[in-house]
PDB file of N, CA and C in Angstrom:
ATOM      1  N   MET A   1     -10.936  14.684 -54.380  1.00  0.00           N
ATOM      2  CA  MET A   1     -10.731  15.487 -52.299  1.00  0.00           C
ATOM      3  C   MET A   1     -10.645  13.632 -52.209  1.00  0.00           C
ATOM      4  N   GLU A   2      -9.731  13.556 -51.440  1.00  0.00           N
ATOM      5  CA  GLU A   2      -9.274  12.620 -50.606  1.00  0.00           C
ATOM      6  C   GLU A   2      -9.873  12.274 -49.133  1.00  0.00           C
ATOM      7  N   GLN A   3     -10.326  10.765 -48.379  1.00  0.00           N
ATOM      8  CA  GLN A   3     -11.247  11.186 -47.934  1.00  0.00           C
ATOM      9  C   GLN A   3     -10.583  10.879 -46.442  1.00  0.00           C
ATOM     10  N   GLU A   4     -11.580  11.830 -45.745  1.00  0.00           N
ATOM     11  CA  GLU A   4     -10.067  11.668 -43.422  1.00  0.00           C
ATOM     12  C   GLU A   4      -9.993  10.177 -43.538  1.00  0.00           C
ATOM     13  N   PRO A   5      -9.596   9.490 -42.838  1.00  0.00           N
ATOM     14  CA  PRO A   5      -9.448   8.450 -42.114  1.00  0.00           C
ATOM     15  C   PRO A   5     -10.801   8.447 -41.060  1.00  0.00           C
ATOM     16  N   THR A   6     -11.366   7.288 -40.715  1.00  0.00           N
ATOM     17  CA  THR A   6     -12.553   7.321 -40.053  1.00  0.00           C
ATOM     18  C   THR A   6     -11.443   6.507 -37.954  1.00  0.00           C
ATOM     19  N   ALA A   7     -12.197   6.202 -37.207  1.00  0.00           N
ATOM     20  CA  ALA A   7     -11.721   5.757 -35.787  1.00  0.00           C
ATOM     21  C   ALA A   7     -11.977   4.744 -35.988  1.00  0.00           C
ATOM     22  N   PRO A   8     -11.399   4.089 -35.578  1.00  0.00           N
ATOM     23  CA  PRO A   8     -12.429   2.220 -35.698  1.00  0.00           C
ATOM     24  C   PRO A   8     -13.071   1.967 -34.513  1.00  0.00           C
ATOM     25  N   GLN A   9     -14.265   1.908 -34.998  1.00  0.00           N
ATOM     26  CA  GLN A   9     -15.368   0.424 -34.443  1.00  0.00           C
ATOM     27  C   GLN A   9     -15.244   0.057 -33.262  1.00  0.00           C
ATOM     28  N   LEU A  10     -16.248   0.439 -32.328  1.00  0.00           N
ATOM     29  CA  LEU A  10     -15.585  -0.317 -31.026  1.00  0.00           C
ATOM     30  C   LEU A  10     -16.554  -1.569 -30.948  1.00  0.00           C
ATOM     31  N   ASN A  11     -16.181  -2.273 -30.354  1.00  0.00           N
ATOM     32  CA  ASN A  11     -17.793  -3.798 -30.442  1.00  0.00           C
ATOM     33  C   ASN A  11     -16.865  -3.872 -28.608  1.00  0.00           C
ATOM     34  N   HIS A  12     -18.989  -2.965 -28.291  1.00  0.00           N
ATOM     35  CA  HIS A  12     -18.197  -2.836 -26.782  1.00  0.00           C
ATOM     36  C   HIS A  12     -18.597  -3.898 -25.759  1.00  0.00           C
ATOM     37  N   THR A  13     -19.401  -5.462 -26.976  1.00  0.00           N
ATOM     38  CA  THR A  13     -19.230  -6.820 -26.492  1.00  0.00           C
ATOM     39  C   THR A  13     -18.263  -7.074 -25.485  1.00  0.00           C
ATOM     40  N   GLN A  14     -17.078  -6.830 -26.418  1.00  0.00           N
ATOM     41  CA  GLN A  14     -15.477  -7.751 -26.621  1.00  0.00           C
ATOM     42  C   GLN A  14     -14.935  -7.134 -26.477  1.00  0.00           C
ATOM     43  N   SER A  15     -14.313  -6.388 -25.086  1.00  0.00           N
ATOM     44  CA  SER A  15     -13.516  -5.849 -24.600  1.00  0.00           C
ATOM     45  C   SER A  15     -11.627  -6.178 -24.355  1.00  0.00           C
ATOM     46  N   THR A  16     -10.527  -5.754 -24.864  1.00  0.00           N
ATOM     47  CA  THR A  16      -9.665  -6.931 -25.278  1.00  0.00           C
ATOM     48  C   THR A  16      -8.968  -5.745 -23.538  1.00  0.00           C
ATOM     49  N   ALA A  17      -9.124  -4.622 -23.875  1.00  0.00           N
ATOM     50  CA  ALA A  17      -8.127  -4.489 -22.169  1.00  0.00           C
ATOM     51  C   ALA A  17      -8.710  -3.890 -21.058  1.00  0.00           C
ATOM     52  N   SER A  18      -9.434  -4.981 -20.759  1.00  0.00           N
ATOM     53  CA  SER A  18      -9.745  -4.990 -19.215  1.00  0.00           C
ATOM     54  C   SER A  18      -9.016  -6.337 -18.601  1.00  0.00           C
ATOM     55  N   PRO A  19      -8.765  -5.887 -17.356  1.00  0.00           N
ATOM     56  CA  PRO A  19      -7.158  -7.009 -16.691  1.00  0.00           C
ATOM     57  C   PRO A  19      -8.167  -8.159 -15.945  1.00  0.00           C
ATOM     58  N   PRO A  20      -7.610  -9.151 -16.257  1.00  0.00           N
ATOM     59  CA  PRO A  20      -8.247 -10.259 -15.652  1.00  0.00           C
ATOM     60  C   PRO A  20      -8.247 -10.907 -14.676  1.00  0.00           C
ATOM     61  N   THR A  21      -9.667 -10.759 -14.036  1.00  0.00           N
ATOM     62  CA  THR A  21     -10.623 -10.567 -13.020  1.00  0.00           C
ATOM     63  C   THR A  21      -9.559 -11.910 -11.861  1.00  0.00           C
ATOM     64  N   ASP A  22      -9.414 -13.506 -11.699  1.00  0.00           N
ATOM     65  CA  ASP A  22      -8.547 -13.763 -11.312  1.00  0.00           C
ATOM     66  C   ASP A  22      -6.838 -13.385 -10.469  1.00  0.00           C
ATOM     67  N   THR A  23      -6.291 -12.467 -11.613  1.00  0.00           N
ATOM     68  CA  THR A  23      -5.157 -11.696 -10.853  1.00  0.00           C
ATOM     69  C   THR A  23      -6.118 -10.685  -9.599  1.00  0.00           C
ATOM     70  N   ILE A  24      -6.771 -10.386 -10.221  1.00  0.00           N
ATOM     71  CA  ILE A  24      -7.107  -8.770  -9.373  1.00  0.00           C
ATOM     72  C   ILE A  24      -7.412  -9.815  -8.056  1.00  0.00           C
ATOM     73  N   GLY A  25      -7.741 -10.635  -7.843  1.00  0.00           N
ATOM     74  CA  GLY A  25      -8.508 -11.435  -6.934  1.00  0.00           C
ATOM     75  C   GLY A  25      -7.504 -12.047  -6.352  1.00  0.00           C
ATOM     76  N   SER A  26      -6.217 -12.262  -6.554  1.00  0.00           N
ATOM     77  CA  SER A  26      -5.466 -12.921  -6.593  1.00  0.00           C
ATOM     78  C   SER A  26      -4.744 -12.198  -5.336  1.00  0.00           C
ATOM     79  N   TRP A  27      -4.383 -11.316  -6.148  1.00  0.00           N
ATOM     80  CA  TRP A  27      -3.144  -9.304  -5.408  1.00  0.00           C
ATOM     81  C   TRP A  27      -4.352  -9.066  -3.875  1.00  0.00           C
ATOM     82  N   LYS A  28      -5.278  -8.751  -4.156  1.00  0.00           N
ATOM     83  CA  LYS A  28      -6.738  -8.454  -3.409  1.00  0.00           C
ATOM     84  C   LYS A  28      -6.560  -9.723  -2.365  1.00  0.00           C
ATOM     85  N   HIS A  29      -6.484 -10.851  -2.674  1.00  0.00           N
ATOM     86  CA  HIS A  29      -6.146 -11.609  -1.366  1.00  0.00           C
ATOM     87  C   HIS A  29      -5.213 -11.415  -0.172  1.00  0.00           C
ATOM     88  N   ILE A  30      -4.011 -11.763  -1.426  1.00  0.00           N
ATOM     89  CA  ILE A  30      -2.776 -11.231  -0.588  1.00  0.00           C
ATOM     90  C   ILE A  30      -2.580  -9.808   0.311  1.00  0.00           C
ATOM     91  N   VAL A  31      -2.855  -9.268  -0.408  1.00  0.00           N
ATOM     92  CA  VAL A  31      -3.136  -7.713   0.252  1.00  0.00           C
ATOM     93  C   VAL A  31      -4.203  -7.536   1.746  1.00  0.00           C
ATOM     94  N   VAL A  32      -5.237  -7.929   1.884  1.00  0.00           N
ATOM     95  CA  VAL A  32      -5.978  -8.788   2.498  1.00  0.00           C
ATOM     96  C   VAL A  32      -5.207  -8.703   3.640  1.00  0.00           C
ATOM     97  N   ASP A  33      -5.081 -10.713   3.593  1.00  0.00           N
ATOM     98  CA  ASP A  33      -3.897 -10.990   3.732  1.00  0.00           C
ATOM     99  C   ASP A  33      -3.225 -10.428   5.226  1.00  0.00           C
ATOM    100  N   ASN A  34      -2.144 -10.272   4.284  1.00  0.00           N
ATOM    101  CA  ASN A  34      -0.850  -9.063   4.669  1.00  0.00           C
ATOM    102  C   ASN A  34      -1.148  -8.310   6.241  1.00  0.00           C
ATOM    103  N   ILE A  35      -2.132  -7.015   5.358  1.00  0.00           N
ATOM    104  CA  ILE A  35      -3.288  -6.265   6.110  1.00  0.00           C
ATOM    105  C   ILE A  35      -3.751  -6.809   7.981  1.00  0.00           C
ATOM    106  N   ASP A  36      -4.447  -8.450   7.915  1.00  0.00           N
ATOM    107  CA  ASP A  36      -4.663  -9.057   8.581  1.00  0.00           C
ATOM    108  C   ASP A  36      -3.726  -9.441   9.104  1.00  0.00           C
ATOM    109  N   LYS A  37      -2.907  -9.831   8.944  1.00  0.00           N
ATOM    110  CA  LYS A  37      -1.670  -9.817   9.835  1.00  0.00           C
ATOM    111  C   LYS A  37      -1.065  -8.476  10.771  1.00  0.00           C
ATOM    112  N   GLU A  38      -0.650  -7.975  10.080  1.00  0.00           N
ATOM    113  CA  GLU A  38      -0.065  -6.198  10.457  1.00  0.00           C
ATOM    114  C   GLU A  38      -0.782  -5.781  11.309  1.00  0.00           C
ATOM    115  N   TYR A  39      -2.080  -5.766  11.631  1.00  0.00           N
ATOM    116  CA  TYR A  39      -3.061  -5.677  12.622  1.00  0.00           C
ATOM    117  C   TYR A  39      -3.315  -6.113  13.414  1.00  0.00           C
ATOM    118  N   ASP A  40      -2.677  -7.647  12.993  1.00  0.00           N
ATOM    119  CA  ASP A  40      -2.518  -8.579  14.294  1.00  0.00           C
ATOM    120  C   ASP A  40      -1.811  -8.328  14.771  1.00  0.00           C
ATOM    121  N   LEU A  41      -0.473  -8.786  14.878  1.00  0.00           N
ATOM    122  CA  LEU A  41       1.015  -8.202  15.488  1.00  0.00           C
ATOM    123  C   LEU A  41       0.682  -7.005  15.617  1.00  0.00           C
ATOM    124  N   LEU A  42      -0.561  -6.184  15.928  1.00  0.00           N
ATOM    125  CA  LEU A  42      -0.210  -4.171  16.267  1.00  0.00           C
ATOM    126  C   LEU A  42      -1.094  -4.534  17.907  1.00  0.00           C
ATOM    127  N   VAL A  43      -2.080  -4.310  17.324  1.00  0.00           N
ATOM    128  CA  VAL A  43      -2.565  -5.496  18.704  1.00  0.00           C
ATOM    129  C   VAL A  43      -2.605  -6.196  19.667  1.00  0.00           C
ATOM    130  N   GLU A  44      -1.744  -7.028  19.162  1.00  0.00           N
ATOM    131  CA  GLU A  44      -0.583  -7.968  19.907  1.00  0.00           C
ATOM    132  C   GLU A  44       0.001  -6.973  20.605  1.00  0.00           C
ATOM    133  N   TYR A  45       1.483  -6.526  20.040  1.00  0.00           N
ATOM    134  CA  TYR A  45       2.135  -4.891  20.310  1.00  0.00           C
ATOM    135  C   TYR A  45       1.703  -4.171  22.281  1.00  0.00           C
ATOM    136  N   LEU A  46       0.299  -3.758  21.107  1.00  0.00           N
ATOM    137  CA  LEU A  46      -0.684  -2.773  22.031  1.00  0.00           C
ATOM    138  C   LEU A  46      -0.324  -4.267  23.758  1.00  0.00           C
ATOM    139  N   HIS A  47      -1.053  -4.558  23.714  1.00  0.00           N
ATOM    140  CA  HIS A  47      -1.629  -6.028  25.127  1.00  0.00           C
ATOM    141  C   HIS A  47      -0.744  -5.962  25.691  1.00  0.00           C
ATOM    142  N   VAL A  48       0.483  -6.325  25.524  1.00  0.00           N
ATOM    143  CA  VAL A  48       1.888  -6.893  25.477  1.00  0.00           C
ATOM    144  C   VAL A  48       1.665  -5.756  26.326  1.00  0.00           C
ATOM    145  N   SER A  49       2.270  -4.373  25.958  1.00  0.00           N
ATOM    146  CA  SER A  49       3.129  -2.879  26.287  1.00  0.00           C
ATOM    147  C   SER A  49       1.943  -2.148  27.193  1.00  0.00           C
ATOM    148  N   ALA A  50       0.507  -2.581  27.282  1.00  0.00           N
ATOM    149  CA  ALA A  50      -0.376  -2.799  28.300  1.00  0.00           C
ATOM    150  C   ALA A  50      -0.432  -3.107  29.483  1.00  0.00           C
ATOM    151  N   GLU A  51       0.288  -4.398  28.870  1.00  0.00           N
ATOM    152  CA  GLU A  51       0.478  -5.679  30.284  1.00  0.00           C
ATOM    153  C   GLU A  51       1.106  -4.206  31.278  1.00  0.00           C
ATOM    154  N   LYS A  52       3.014  -4.021  30.333  1.00  0.00           N
ATOM    155  CA  LYS A  52       3.870  -3.874  30.778  1.00  0.00           C
ATOM    156  C   LYS A  52       3.238  -2.549  31.802  1.00  0.00           C
ATOM    157  N   THR A  53       2.915  -1.556  31.366  1.00  0.00           N
ATOM    158  CA  THR A  53       2.079  -0.328  32.346  1.00  0.00           C
ATOM    159  C   THR A  53       1.595  -0.876  33.302  1.00  0.00           C
TER     160      THR A  53
END
C-alpha cells in the first residue's frame, strides 16, 4: 500500500517569507515625508487663502 505524502515540516524559528524590515522602514519613511510635505502645502494654501478674504 502506498503511503500518502506528508506536508513539509516548518521550522518556526526561521522564516523565509518575512520581508526585510529595512526596506519597509525606508518606504515608511518616504511615505511619511511625502505626507508631511503635502500637509505643509495644504496648510500654506489655506493660510494664504484666508488672508485673501
